[in-house]
């Protein structure tokens, strides 16, 4: 516990992430591996001058009264408790800030003074790089430090619970803590649902090219809903998710041994299974194939899929050719550090 700062302005930032193994399988109890990336979302929180809870991001701005924030929290809590996913996806479709408002509503007691909350981000929104998770984490950290009445700050468990609550809403009612734990902890983590992210030693030479299809995947909630309905049609399909967990285990061993050839093979296997569950997209497949042909050790979609981004495992020598191949196949290559530090309070 730290002493609460007296300043009324707090800024926190949090990184996005790539999932190395385990998207969708992590929602079904399987092991996942993810890495924080050098693209961040920043959240500035200050006391509201308007007596309203104001949310801003780029051109978007929405204001809530304390009563409407409370009503929203109650409505979403009921929807979560009854697995009424339609109400949750309806609310997020109607207002971009629904999940952030839910985080703040959960975090702040009824009597707390309204805040103005502004986001800026290097992360493309809705492309599978964890922009939502990073926003919820940065918000939870900044909000934890705001307010003048309490003597102590909330603990790490509370902050991660608030951030996860935001992802649960943004992901359509069900979310693992993979995105938020990666953003909080940073580095490379292994994660199982309901646990905290465990840092893995980042081997020198772990290098990827991210390829953006430019195709908005829609919300993670819409892709998750499709995968969930597909599994409900035939419960035997659960075997594929279990297989994904086995690949994540093997990928973990390859990563720790810095065995890039094996790691690449496992990534290709993971992509093939993600194709089977309907999470891929022809353009994701095309970028993965182009990257492999240009010398990548392996390639897979990352995040929920259905559009968005893929990752290709490269070495320094193959990186330029792989980036070029992704561009020639119609994607946008993104070179950024991976395994960077986690969320931090800036001011
Ligand atoms: O929000 P995205 O696109 O990074 O997807 C997160 C990974 C999923 O397993 C699909 C969802 C989750 O809650 O872990």
mmCIF file of C-alpha atoms and ligand atoms in Angstrom:
data_model
loop_
_atom_site.group_PDB
_atom_site.id
_atom_site.type_symbol
_atom_site.label_atom_id
_atom_site.label_comp_id
_atom_site.label_asym_id
_atom_site.label_seq_id
_atom_site.Cartn_x
_atom_site.Cartn_y
_atom_site.Cartn_z
ATOM 1 C CA UNK A 1 0.000 0.000 0.000
ATOM 2 C CA UNK A 2 1.274 3.431 -0.947
ATOM 3 C CA UNK A 3 0.202 6.766 0.521
ATOM 4 C CA UNK A 4 -2.281 8.543 -1.723
ATOM 5 C CA UNK A 5 -0.957 11.535 -3.634
ATOM 6 C CA UNK A 6 -2.687 14.849 -3.053
ATOM 7 C CA UNK A 7 -2.552 15.843 -6.746
ATOM 8 C CA UNK A 8 -5.896 15.924 -8.549
ATOM 9 C CA UNK A 9 -4.347 14.924 -11.886
ATOM 10 C CA UNK A 10 -3.095 11.426 -12.585
ATOM 11 C CA UNK A 11 -1.674 9.906 -15.728
ATOM 12 C CA UNK A 12 -1.090 6.209 -16.222
ATOM 13 C CA UNK A 13 0.036 4.287 -19.274
ATOM 14 C CA UNK A 14 -0.172 0.633 -20.185
ATOM 15 C CA UNK A 15 1.139 -1.432 -23.107
ATOM 16 C CA UNK A 16 -0.778 -3.463 -25.657
ATOM 17 C CA UNK A 17 0.082 -7.088 -26.233
ATOM 18 C CA UNK A 18 0.518 -9.905 -28.677
ATOM 19 C CA UNK A 19 -0.686 -13.387 -27.844
ATOM 20 C CA UNK A 20 1.987 -15.953 -28.671
ATOM 21 C CA UNK A 21 -0.269 -18.916 -27.853
ATOM 22 C CA UNK A 22 -3.719 -19.573 -26.459
ATOM 23 C CA UNK A 23 -6.254 -17.023 -27.744
ATOM 24 C CA UNK A 24 -9.771 -18.488 -27.371
ATOM 25 C CA UNK A 25 -8.318 -21.608 -25.652
ATOM 26 C CA UNK A 26 -7.487 -19.463 -22.606
ATOM 27 C CA UNK A 27 -11.227 -18.803 -22.204
ATOM 28 C CA UNK A 28 -11.582 -22.598 -21.820
ATOM 29 C CA UNK A 29 -8.989 -23.170 -19.094
ATOM 30 C CA UNK A 30 -5.931 -23.688 -21.311
ATOM 31 C CA UNK A 31 -2.439 -22.235 -20.922
ATOM 32 C CA UNK A 32 -1.659 -19.028 -22.826
ATOM 33 C CA UNK A 33 1.522 -17.048 -23.474
ATOM 34 C CA UNK A 34 1.577 -13.344 -24.299
ATOM 35 C CA UNK A 35 4.040 -10.474 -24.569
ATOM 36 C CA UNK A 36 3.661 -6.743 -23.945
ATOM 37 C CA UNK A 37 4.439 -4.576 -27.009
ATOM 38 C CA UNK A 38 6.016 -1.131 -27.237
ATOM 39 C CA UNK A 39 2.721 0.594 -28.124
ATOM 40 C CA UNK A 40 0.834 2.161 -25.255
ATOM 41 C CA UNK A 41 -2.454 3.668 -24.166
ATOM 42 C CA UNK A 42 -2.304 6.651 -21.838
ATOM 43 C CA UNK A 43 -5.123 7.674 -19.517
ATOM 44 C CA UNK A 44 -5.346 11.062 -17.806
ATOM 45 C CA UNK A 45 -7.811 11.418 -14.940
ATOM 46 C CA UNK A 46 -8.713 14.701 -13.268
ATOM 47 C CA UNK A 47 -11.511 16.096 -11.163
ATOM 48 C CA UNK A 48 -14.478 16.998 -13.334
ATOM 49 C CA UNK A 49 -15.229 20.682 -13.805
ATOM 50 C CA UNK A 50 -18.732 19.913 -15.061
ATOM 51 C CA UNK A 51 -20.098 17.769 -12.251
ATOM 52 C CA UNK A 52 -20.354 14.908 -14.758
ATOM 53 C CA UNK A 53 -18.234 11.840 -15.526
ATOM 54 C CA UNK A 54 -16.687 12.805 -18.861
ATOM 55 C CA UNK A 55 -14.925 10.290 -21.139
ATOM 56 C CA UNK A 56 -12.795 11.438 -24.104
ATOM 57 C CA UNK A 57 -10.790 9.704 -26.794
ATOM 58 C CA UNK A 58 -9.890 11.527 -30.015
ATOM 59 C CA UNK A 59 -13.083 13.093 -31.354
ATOM 60 C CA UNK A 60 -15.296 10.971 -29.125
ATOM 61 C CA UNK A 61 -16.761 12.384 -25.940
ATOM 62 C CA UNK A 62 -19.529 11.110 -23.666
ATOM 63 C CA UNK A 63 -20.718 12.428 -20.295
ATOM 64 C CA UNK A 64 -22.552 10.482 -17.582
ATOM 65 C CA UNK A 65 -24.281 11.745 -14.473
ATOM 66 C CA UNK A 66 -23.446 9.835 -11.275
ATOM 67 C CA UNK A 67 -26.945 8.325 -11.412
ATOM 68 C CA UNK A 68 -26.616 7.143 -15.020
ATOM 69 C CA UNK A 69 -23.197 5.639 -14.257
ATOM 70 C CA UNK A 70 -24.711 3.747 -11.335
ATOM 71 C CA UNK A 71 -27.652 2.577 -13.461
ATOM 72 C CA UNK A 72 -25.242 1.346 -16.150
ATOM 73 C CA UNK A 73 -23.230 -0.651 -13.594
ATOM 74 C CA UNK A 74 -26.393 -2.235 -12.181
ATOM 75 C CA UNK A 75 -27.721 -3.118 -15.662
ATOM 76 C CA UNK A 76 -24.409 -4.687 -16.710
ATOM 77 C CA UNK A 77 -23.981 -6.546 -13.397
ATOM 78 C CA UNK A 78 -27.415 -8.101 -13.907
ATOM 79 C CA UNK A 79 -26.582 -8.981 -17.523
ATOM 80 C CA UNK A 80 -23.294 -10.605 -16.445
ATOM 81 C CA UNK A 81 -25.018 -12.575 -13.669
ATOM 82 C CA UNK A 82 -27.693 -13.887 -16.057
ATOM 83 C CA UNK A 83 -25.327 -14.364 -19.046
ATOM 84 C CA UNK A 84 -27.486 -11.931 -21.005
ATOM 85 C CA UNK A 85 -24.779 -11.304 -23.611
ATOM 86 C CA UNK A 86 -27.145 -9.448 -25.975
ATOM 87 C CA UNK A 87 -27.590 -6.637 -23.427
ATOM 88 C CA UNK A 88 -23.829 -6.341 -22.987
ATOM 89 C CA UNK A 89 -22.998 -6.254 -26.714
ATOM 90 C CA UNK A 90 -25.930 -3.868 -27.240
ATOM 91 C CA UNK A 91 -24.549 -1.487 -24.601
ATOM 92 C CA UNK A 92 -20.993 -1.547 -26.024
ATOM 93 C CA UNK A 93 -22.313 -1.005 -29.560
ATOM 94 C CA UNK A 94 -24.370 1.981 -28.388
ATOM 95 C CA UNK A 95 -21.510 3.731 -26.545
ATOM 96 C CA UNK A 96 -17.765 3.361 -27.179
ATOM 97 C CA UNK A 97 -17.062 4.180 -23.505
ATOM 98 C CA UNK A 98 -19.415 1.586 -21.964
ATOM 99 C CA UNK A 99 -16.616 -0.662 -20.673
ATOM 100 C CA UNK A 100 -14.598 2.307 -19.332
ATOM 101 C CA UNK A 101 -17.678 3.701 -17.607
ATOM 102 C CA UNK A 102 -18.225 0.277 -16.068
ATOM 103 C CA UNK A 103 -14.627 0.198 -14.759
ATOM 104 C CA UNK A 104 -15.012 3.622 -13.162
ATOM 105 C CA UNK A 105 -18.479 2.795 -11.815
ATOM 106 C CA UNK A 106 -17.113 -0.371 -10.216
ATOM 107 C CA UNK A 107 -13.989 1.340 -8.899
ATOM 108 C CA UNK A 108 -15.501 4.486 -7.448
ATOM 109 C CA UNK A 109 -17.887 4.466 -4.546
ATOM 110 C CA UNK A 110 -21.300 6.048 -4.979
ATOM 111 C CA UNK A 111 -20.186 9.215 -3.182
ATOM 112 C CA UNK A 112 -16.985 9.810 -5.200
ATOM 113 C CA UNK A 113 -16.660 13.152 -7.003
ATOM 114 C CA UNK A 114 -17.034 12.914 -10.815
ATOM 115 C CA UNK A 115 -13.898 12.670 -12.958
ATOM 116 C CA UNK A 116 -12.824 13.644 -16.455
ATOM 117 C CA UNK A 117 -11.079 10.767 -18.151
ATOM 118 C CA UNK A 118 -9.111 11.185 -21.387
ATOM 119 C CA UNK A 119 -7.419 8.456 -23.431
ATOM 120 C CA UNK A 120 -4.712 8.696 -26.077
ATOM 121 C CA UNK A 121 -3.173 5.650 -27.706
ATOM 122 C CA UNK A 122 -0.461 4.434 -30.088
ATOM 123 C CA UNK A 123 -2.466 1.236 -30.467
ATOM 124 C CA UNK A 124 -4.809 0.701 -33.387
ATOM 125 C CA UNK A 125 -8.271 0.152 -31.849
ATOM 126 C CA UNK A 126 -9.989 -3.141 -32.646
ATOM 127 C CA UNK A 127 -7.120 -4.939 -34.360
ATOM 128 C CA UNK A 128 -6.212 -7.522 -31.692
ATOM 129 C CA UNK A 129 -3.274 -5.711 -30.098
ATOM 130 C CA UNK A 130 -5.059 -5.323 -26.789
ATOM 131 C CA UNK A 131 -6.053 -1.667 -27.073
ATOM 132 C CA UNK A 132 -9.074 -2.333 -24.863
ATOM 133 C CA UNK A 133 -7.082 -4.188 -22.207
ATOM 134 C CA UNK A 134 -4.431 -1.447 -22.174
ATOM 135 C CA UNK A 135 -7.123 1.242 -21.833
ATOM 136 C CA UNK A 136 -8.818 -0.574 -18.949
ATOM 137 C CA UNK A 137 -5.492 -1.134 -17.184
ATOM 138 C CA UNK A 138 -4.315 2.482 -17.620
ATOM 139 C CA UNK A 139 -7.736 3.680 -16.438
ATOM 140 C CA UNK A 140 -7.762 1.381 -13.395
ATOM 141 C CA UNK A 141 -4.263 2.513 -12.367
ATOM 142 C CA UNK A 142 -5.063 6.227 -12.832
ATOM 143 C CA UNK A 143 -8.426 5.984 -11.083
ATOM 144 C CA UNK A 144 -6.872 4.097 -8.168
ATOM 145 C CA UNK A 145 -4.751 7.177 -7.510
ATOM 146 C CA UNK A 146 -7.543 9.717 -7.887
ATOM 147 C CA UNK A 147 -9.700 11.106 -5.091
ATOM 148 C CA UNK A 148 -8.667 12.811 -1.908
ATOM 149 C CA UNK A 149 -10.636 11.118 0.860
ATOM 150 C CA UNK A 150 -9.080 7.681 1.358
ATOM 151 C CA UNK A 151 -5.789 7.260 3.192
ATOM 152 C CA UNK A 152 -4.444 4.355 1.160
ATOM 153 C CA UNK A 153 -4.416 3.186 -2.429
ATOM 154 C CA UNK A 154 -6.259 0.085 -3.583
ATOM 155 C CA UNK A 155 -4.016 -2.963 -3.929
ATOM 156 C CA UNK A 156 -2.848 -4.683 -7.109
ATOM 157 C CA UNK A 157 -5.573 -7.333 -6.882
ATOM 158 C CA UNK A 158 -8.289 -4.682 -6.870
ATOM 159 C CA UNK A 159 -6.740 -2.778 -9.765
ATOM 160 C CA UNK A 160 -6.486 -5.926 -11.879
ATOM 161 C CA UNK A 161 -10.072 -6.894 -10.996
ATOM 162 C CA UNK A 162 -11.338 -3.483 -12.222
ATOM 163 C CA UNK A 163 -9.370 -3.768 -15.458
ATOM 164 C CA UNK A 164 -10.638 -7.299 -16.051
ATOM 165 C CA UNK A 165 -14.209 -6.143 -15.376
ATOM 166 C CA UNK A 166 -13.751 -3.690 -18.272
ATOM 167 C CA UNK A 167 -12.492 -6.412 -20.614
ATOM 168 C CA UNK A 168 -15.399 -8.647 -19.611
ATOM 169 C CA UNK A 169 -17.822 -5.995 -20.852
ATOM 170 C CA UNK A 170 -15.772 -5.114 -23.955
ATOM 171 C CA UNK A 171 -15.403 -8.809 -24.862
ATOM 172 C CA UNK A 172 -19.169 -9.341 -24.771
ATOM 173 C CA UNK A 173 -19.623 -10.872 -21.301
ATOM 174 C CA UNK A 174 -16.781 -13.383 -21.025
ATOM 175 C CA UNK A 175 -13.092 -12.514 -20.964
ATOM 176 C CA UNK A 176 -9.982 -14.118 -19.655
ATOM 177 C CA UNK A 177 -7.516 -11.894 -17.820
ATOM 178 C CA UNK A 178 -4.874 -12.535 -20.468
ATOM 179 C CA UNK A 179 -4.915 -9.065 -22.041
ATOM 180 C CA UNK A 180 -5.094 -7.162 -18.769
ATOM 181 C CA UNK A 181 -2.488 -9.298 -16.987
ATOM 182 C CA UNK A 182 -0.030 -8.889 -19.879
ATOM 183 C CA UNK A 183 -0.591 -5.143 -19.847
ATOM 184 C CA UNK A 184 -0.207 -4.924 -16.069
ATOM 185 C CA UNK A 185 2.777 -7.229 -15.642
ATOM 186 C CA UNK A 186 4.584 -6.514 -18.935
ATOM 187 C CA UNK A 187 7.388 -8.653 -20.362
ATOM 188 C CA UNK A 188 6.374 -12.124 -21.510
ATOM 189 C CA UNK A 189 3.905 -13.969 -19.317
ATOM 190 C CA UNK A 190 2.284 -17.350 -19.037
ATOM 191 C CA UNK A 191 -1.303 -17.268 -17.914
ATOM 192 C CA UNK A 192 -4.229 -19.457 -16.997
ATOM 193 C CA UNK A 193 -7.680 -18.013 -16.486
ATOM 194 C CA UNK A 194 -8.357 -16.871 -12.933
ATOM 195 C CA UNK A 195 -4.672 -16.668 -12.022
ATOM 196 C CA UNK A 196 -2.174 -13.827 -12.170
ATOM 197 C CA UNK A 197 0.231 -13.591 -15.095
ATOM 198 C CA UNK A 198 3.555 -15.263 -14.315
ATOM 199 C CA UNK A 199 6.575 -13.555 -15.892
ATOM 200 C CA UNK A 200 8.768 -15.732 -18.111
ATOM 201 C CA UNK A 201 12.402 -14.845 -18.764
ATOM 202 C CA UNK A 202 12.475 -13.104 -22.149
ATOM 203 C CA UNK A 203 15.145 -14.795 -24.251
ATOM 204 C CA UNK A 204 17.408 -12.427 -26.182
ATOM 205 C CA UNK A 205 16.607 -12.577 -29.864
ATOM 206 C CA UNK A 206 12.838 -13.001 -29.558
ATOM 207 C CA UNK A 207 11.731 -10.909 -32.504
ATOM 208 C CA UNK A 208 8.462 -10.642 -34.402
ATOM 209 C CA UNK A 209 6.999 -8.636 -37.233
ATOM 210 C CA UNK A 210 3.373 -7.707 -36.634
ATOM 211 C CA UNK A 211 1.283 -7.622 -39.808
ATOM 212 C CA UNK A 212 -1.921 -5.606 -39.836
ATOM 213 C CA UNK A 213 -4.524 -6.803 -42.354
ATOM 214 C CA UNK A 214 -6.252 -3.418 -42.077
ATOM 215 C CA UNK A 215 -9.490 -5.358 -41.717
ATOM 216 C CA UNK A 216 -11.264 -4.331 -38.518
ATOM 217 C CA UNK A 217 -12.117 -7.517 -36.676
ATOM 218 C CA UNK A 218 -15.183 -5.921 -35.111
ATOM 219 C CA UNK A 219 -15.286 -6.257 -31.358
ATOM 220 C CA UNK A 220 -13.549 -9.108 -29.561
ATOM 221 C CA UNK A 221 -17.064 -9.792 -28.238
ATOM 222 C CA UNK A 222 -18.415 -10.502 -31.741
ATOM 223 C CA UNK A 223 -15.564 -12.923 -32.583
ATOM 224 C CA UNK A 224 -15.827 -14.550 -29.143
ATOM 225 C CA UNK A 225 -19.600 -14.959 -29.623
ATOM 226 C CA UNK A 226 -19.057 -16.679 -32.980
ATOM 227 C CA UNK A 227 -16.492 -19.077 -31.481
ATOM 228 C CA UNK A 228 -18.756 -19.780 -28.492
ATOM 229 C CA UNK A 229 -21.758 -20.614 -30.700
ATOM 230 C CA UNK A 230 -19.562 -22.823 -32.918
ATOM 231 C CA UNK A 231 -18.454 -24.809 -29.851
ATOM 232 C CA UNK A 232 -22.037 -25.040 -28.541
ATOM 233 C CA UNK A 233 -23.074 -26.751 -31.813
ATOM 234 C CA UNK A 234 -20.833 -29.722 -30.986
ATOM 235 C CA UNK A 235 -19.169 -30.122 -27.602
ATOM 236 C CA UNK A 236 -16.635 -32.620 -29.078
ATOM 237 C CA UNK A 237 -15.013 -29.555 -30.648
ATOM 238 C CA UNK A 238 -13.572 -28.802 -27.196
ATOM 239 C CA UNK A 239 -10.766 -31.234 -28.146
ATOM 240 C CA UNK A 240 -9.368 -28.552 -30.468
ATOM 241 C CA UNK A 241 -9.057 -26.075 -27.601
ATOM 242 C CA UNK A 242 -7.333 -28.728 -25.480
ATOM 243 C CA UNK A 243 -4.932 -29.333 -28.378
ATOM 244 C CA UNK A 244 -4.214 -25.603 -28.467
ATOM 245 C CA UNK A 245 -3.266 -25.857 -24.784
ATOM 246 C CA UNK A 246 -0.801 -28.649 -25.613
ATOM 247 C CA UNK A 247 0.733 -26.472 -28.338
ATOM 248 C CA UNK A 248 1.079 -23.615 -25.858
ATOM 249 C CA UNK A 249 2.942 -25.958 -23.471
ATOM 250 C CA UNK A 250 5.289 -27.056 -26.255
ATOM 251 C CA UNK A 251 5.676 -23.434 -27.370
ATOM 252 C CA UNK A 252 6.598 -22.458 -23.823
ATOM 253 C CA UNK A 253 9.428 -25.026 -23.770
ATOM 254 C CA UNK A 254 10.667 -23.866 -27.177
ATOM 255 C CA UNK A 255 10.572 -20.230 -26.064
ATOM 256 C CA UNK A 256 12.493 -20.861 -22.841
ATOM 257 C CA UNK A 257 15.120 -22.832 -24.795
ATOM 258 C CA UNK A 258 15.251 -20.049 -27.435
ATOM 259 C CA UNK A 259 14.607 -22.813 -29.966
ATOM 260 C CA UNK A 260 13.239 -20.549 -32.720
ATOM 261 C CA UNK A 261 12.724 -23.365 -35.228
ATOM 262 C CA UNK A 262 10.467 -25.259 -32.784
ATOM 263 C CA UNK A 263 8.722 -22.086 -31.689
ATOM 264 C CA UNK A 264 7.908 -21.311 -35.323
ATOM 265 C CA UNK A 265 6.508 -24.810 -35.917
ATOM 266 C CA UNK A 266 4.253 -24.428 -32.882
ATOM 267 C CA UNK A 267 3.035 -21.035 -34.102
ATOM 268 C CA UNK A 268 2.107 -22.556 -37.476
ATOM 269 C CA UNK A 269 0.254 -25.366 -35.692
ATOM 270 C CA UNK A 270 -1.584 -22.850 -33.504
ATOM 271 C CA UNK A 271 -2.661 -20.896 -36.591
ATOM 272 C CA UNK A 272 -4.012 -24.070 -38.257
ATOM 273 C CA UNK A 273 -6.190 -24.777 -35.211
ATOM 274 C CA UNK A 274 -7.369 -21.149 -35.050
ATOM 275 C CA UNK A 275 -8.419 -21.579 -38.703
ATOM 276 C CA UNK A 276 -10.401 -24.701 -37.701
ATOM 277 C CA UNK A 277 -12.380 -22.831 -35.042
ATOM 278 C CA UNK A 278 -13.237 -20.114 -37.545
ATOM 279 C CA UNK A 279 -11.117 -17.381 -35.940
ATOM 280 C CA UNK A 280 -8.998 -16.627 -39.004
ATOM 281 C CA UNK A 281 -9.693 -14.575 -42.111
ATOM 282 C CA UNK A 282 -8.413 -15.115 -45.699
ATOM 283 C CA UNK A 283 -6.217 -12.017 -45.389
ATOM 284 C CA UNK A 284 -4.692 -13.255 -42.115
ATOM 285 C CA UNK A 285 -3.935 -16.572 -43.847
ATOM 286 C CA UNK A 286 -2.416 -14.727 -46.828
ATOM 287 C CA UNK A 287 -0.127 -12.612 -44.597
ATOM 288 C CA UNK A 288 0.975 -15.700 -42.633
ATOM 289 C CA UNK A 289 1.793 -17.572 -45.858
ATOM 290 C CA UNK A 290 3.671 -14.603 -47.331
ATOM 291 C CA UNK A 291 5.716 -14.226 -44.121
ATOM 292 C CA UNK A 292 6.627 -17.927 -44.053
ATOM 293 C CA UNK A 293 7.654 -17.864 -47.740
ATOM 294 C CA UNK A 294 9.883 -14.851 -47.007
ATOM 295 C CA UNK A 295 11.783 -16.729 -44.294
ATOM 296 C CA UNK A 296 9.757 -16.350 -41.088
ATOM 297 C CA UNK A 297 10.210 -19.307 -38.736
ATOM 298 C CA UNK A 298 6.468 -19.385 -38.171
ATOM 299 C CA UNK A 299 3.391 -17.175 -38.291
ATOM 300 C CA UNK A 300 -0.052 -17.032 -36.742
ATOM 301 C CA UNK A 301 -2.946 -14.712 -36.165
ATOM 302 C CA UNK A 302 -2.833 -13.042 -32.773
ATOM 303 C CA UNK A 303 -5.732 -11.833 -30.627
ATOM 304 C CA UNK A 304 -9.331 -12.728 -31.293
ATOM 305 C CA UNK A 305 -8.886 -12.967 -35.097
ATOM 306 C CA UNK A 306 -11.582 -12.408 -37.739
ATOM 307 C CA UNK A 307 -9.317 -9.671 -39.197
ATOM 308 C CA UNK A 308 -6.855 -7.577 -37.242
ATOM 309 C CA UNK A 309 -3.244 -8.629 -36.924
ATOM 310 C CA UNK A 310 -0.886 -11.581 -37.302
ATOM 311 C CA UNK A 311 2.655 -12.124 -36.020
ATOM 312 C CA UNK A 312 5.645 -13.638 -37.790
ATOM 313 C CA UNK A 313 8.663 -14.988 -35.887
ATOM 314 C CA UNK A 314 11.829 -13.600 -37.484
ATOM 315 C CA UNK A 315 15.530 -13.128 -36.983
ATOM 316 C CA UNK A 316 17.415 -9.900 -37.569
ATOM 317 C CA UNK A 317 18.476 -11.197 -40.998
ATOM 318 C CA UNK A 318 14.964 -12.172 -42.175
ATOM 319 C CA UNK A 319 13.060 -9.240 -40.644
ATOM 320 C CA UNK A 320 13.309 -6.856 -43.643
ATOM 321 C CA UNK A 321 12.253 -9.500 -46.188
ATOM 322 C CA UNK A 322 9.332 -10.626 -44.018
ATOM 323 C CA UNK A 323 8.170 -7.040 -43.476
ATOM 324 C CA UNK A 324 8.380 -6.468 -47.267
ATOM 325 C CA UNK A 325 6.445 -9.670 -48.006
ATOM 326 C CA UNK A 326 3.677 -8.633 -45.595
ATOM 327 C CA UNK A 327 3.422 -5.275 -47.362
ATOM 328 C CA UNK A 328 3.379 -6.886 -50.814
ATOM 329 C CA UNK A 329 0.588 -9.219 -49.653
ATOM 330 C CA UNK A 330 -1.526 -6.159 -48.773
ATOM 331 C CA UNK A 331 -0.742 -5.821 -45.060
ATOM 332 C CA UNK A 332 1.021 -3.154 -43.024
ATOM 333 C CA UNK A 333 4.124 -4.377 -41.201
ATOM 334 C CA UNK A 334 4.657 -3.018 -37.710
ATOM 335 C CA UNK A 335 8.040 -3.237 -36.043
ATOM 336 C CA UNK A 336 7.967 -2.692 -32.308
ATOM 337 C CA UNK A 337 9.746 -3.924 -29.199
ATOM 338 C CA UNK A 338 8.216 -6.896 -27.488
ATOM 339 C CA UNK A 339 8.494 -7.867 -23.844
ATOM 340 C CA UNK A 340 8.440 -4.217 -22.690
ATOM 341 C CA UNK A 341 7.582 -3.104 -19.132
ATOM 342 C CA UNK A 342 4.018 -3.163 -17.800
ATOM 343 C CA UNK A 343 1.586 -0.486 -16.657
ATOM 344 C CA UNK A 344 2.931 2.522 -14.797
ATOM 345 C CA UNK A 345 1.718 5.680 -13.109
ATOM 346 C CA UNK A 346 3.353 8.570 -14.948
ATOM 347 C CA UNK A 347 2.221 11.479 -12.790
HETATM 348 O O1 LIG B 1 -9.072 -8.627 -27.559
HETATM 349 P P1 LIG B 1 -8.184 -9.495 -28.362
HETATM 350 O O2 LIG B 1 -8.452 -9.447 -29.826
HETATM 351 O O3 LIG B 1 -6.754 -9.320 -28.017
HETATM 352 O O4 LIG B 1 -8.537 -11.035 -27.920
HETATM 353 C C1 LIG B 1 -8.194 -11.529 -26.673
HETATM 354 C C2 LIG B 1 -8.042 -13.001 -26.641
HETATM 355 C C3 LIG B 1 -9.304 -13.849 -26.505
HETATM 356 O O5 LIG B 1 -8.902 -15.120 -26.020
HETATM 357 C C4 LIG B 1 -9.953 -14.038 -27.850
HETATM 358 C C5 LIG B 1 -10.295 -13.232 -25.541
HETATM 359 C C6 LIG B 1 -9.918 -13.276 -24.073
HETATM 360 O O6 LIG B 1 -10.757 -12.793 -23.291
HETATM 361 O O7 LIG B 1 -8.854 -13.787 -23.670
#
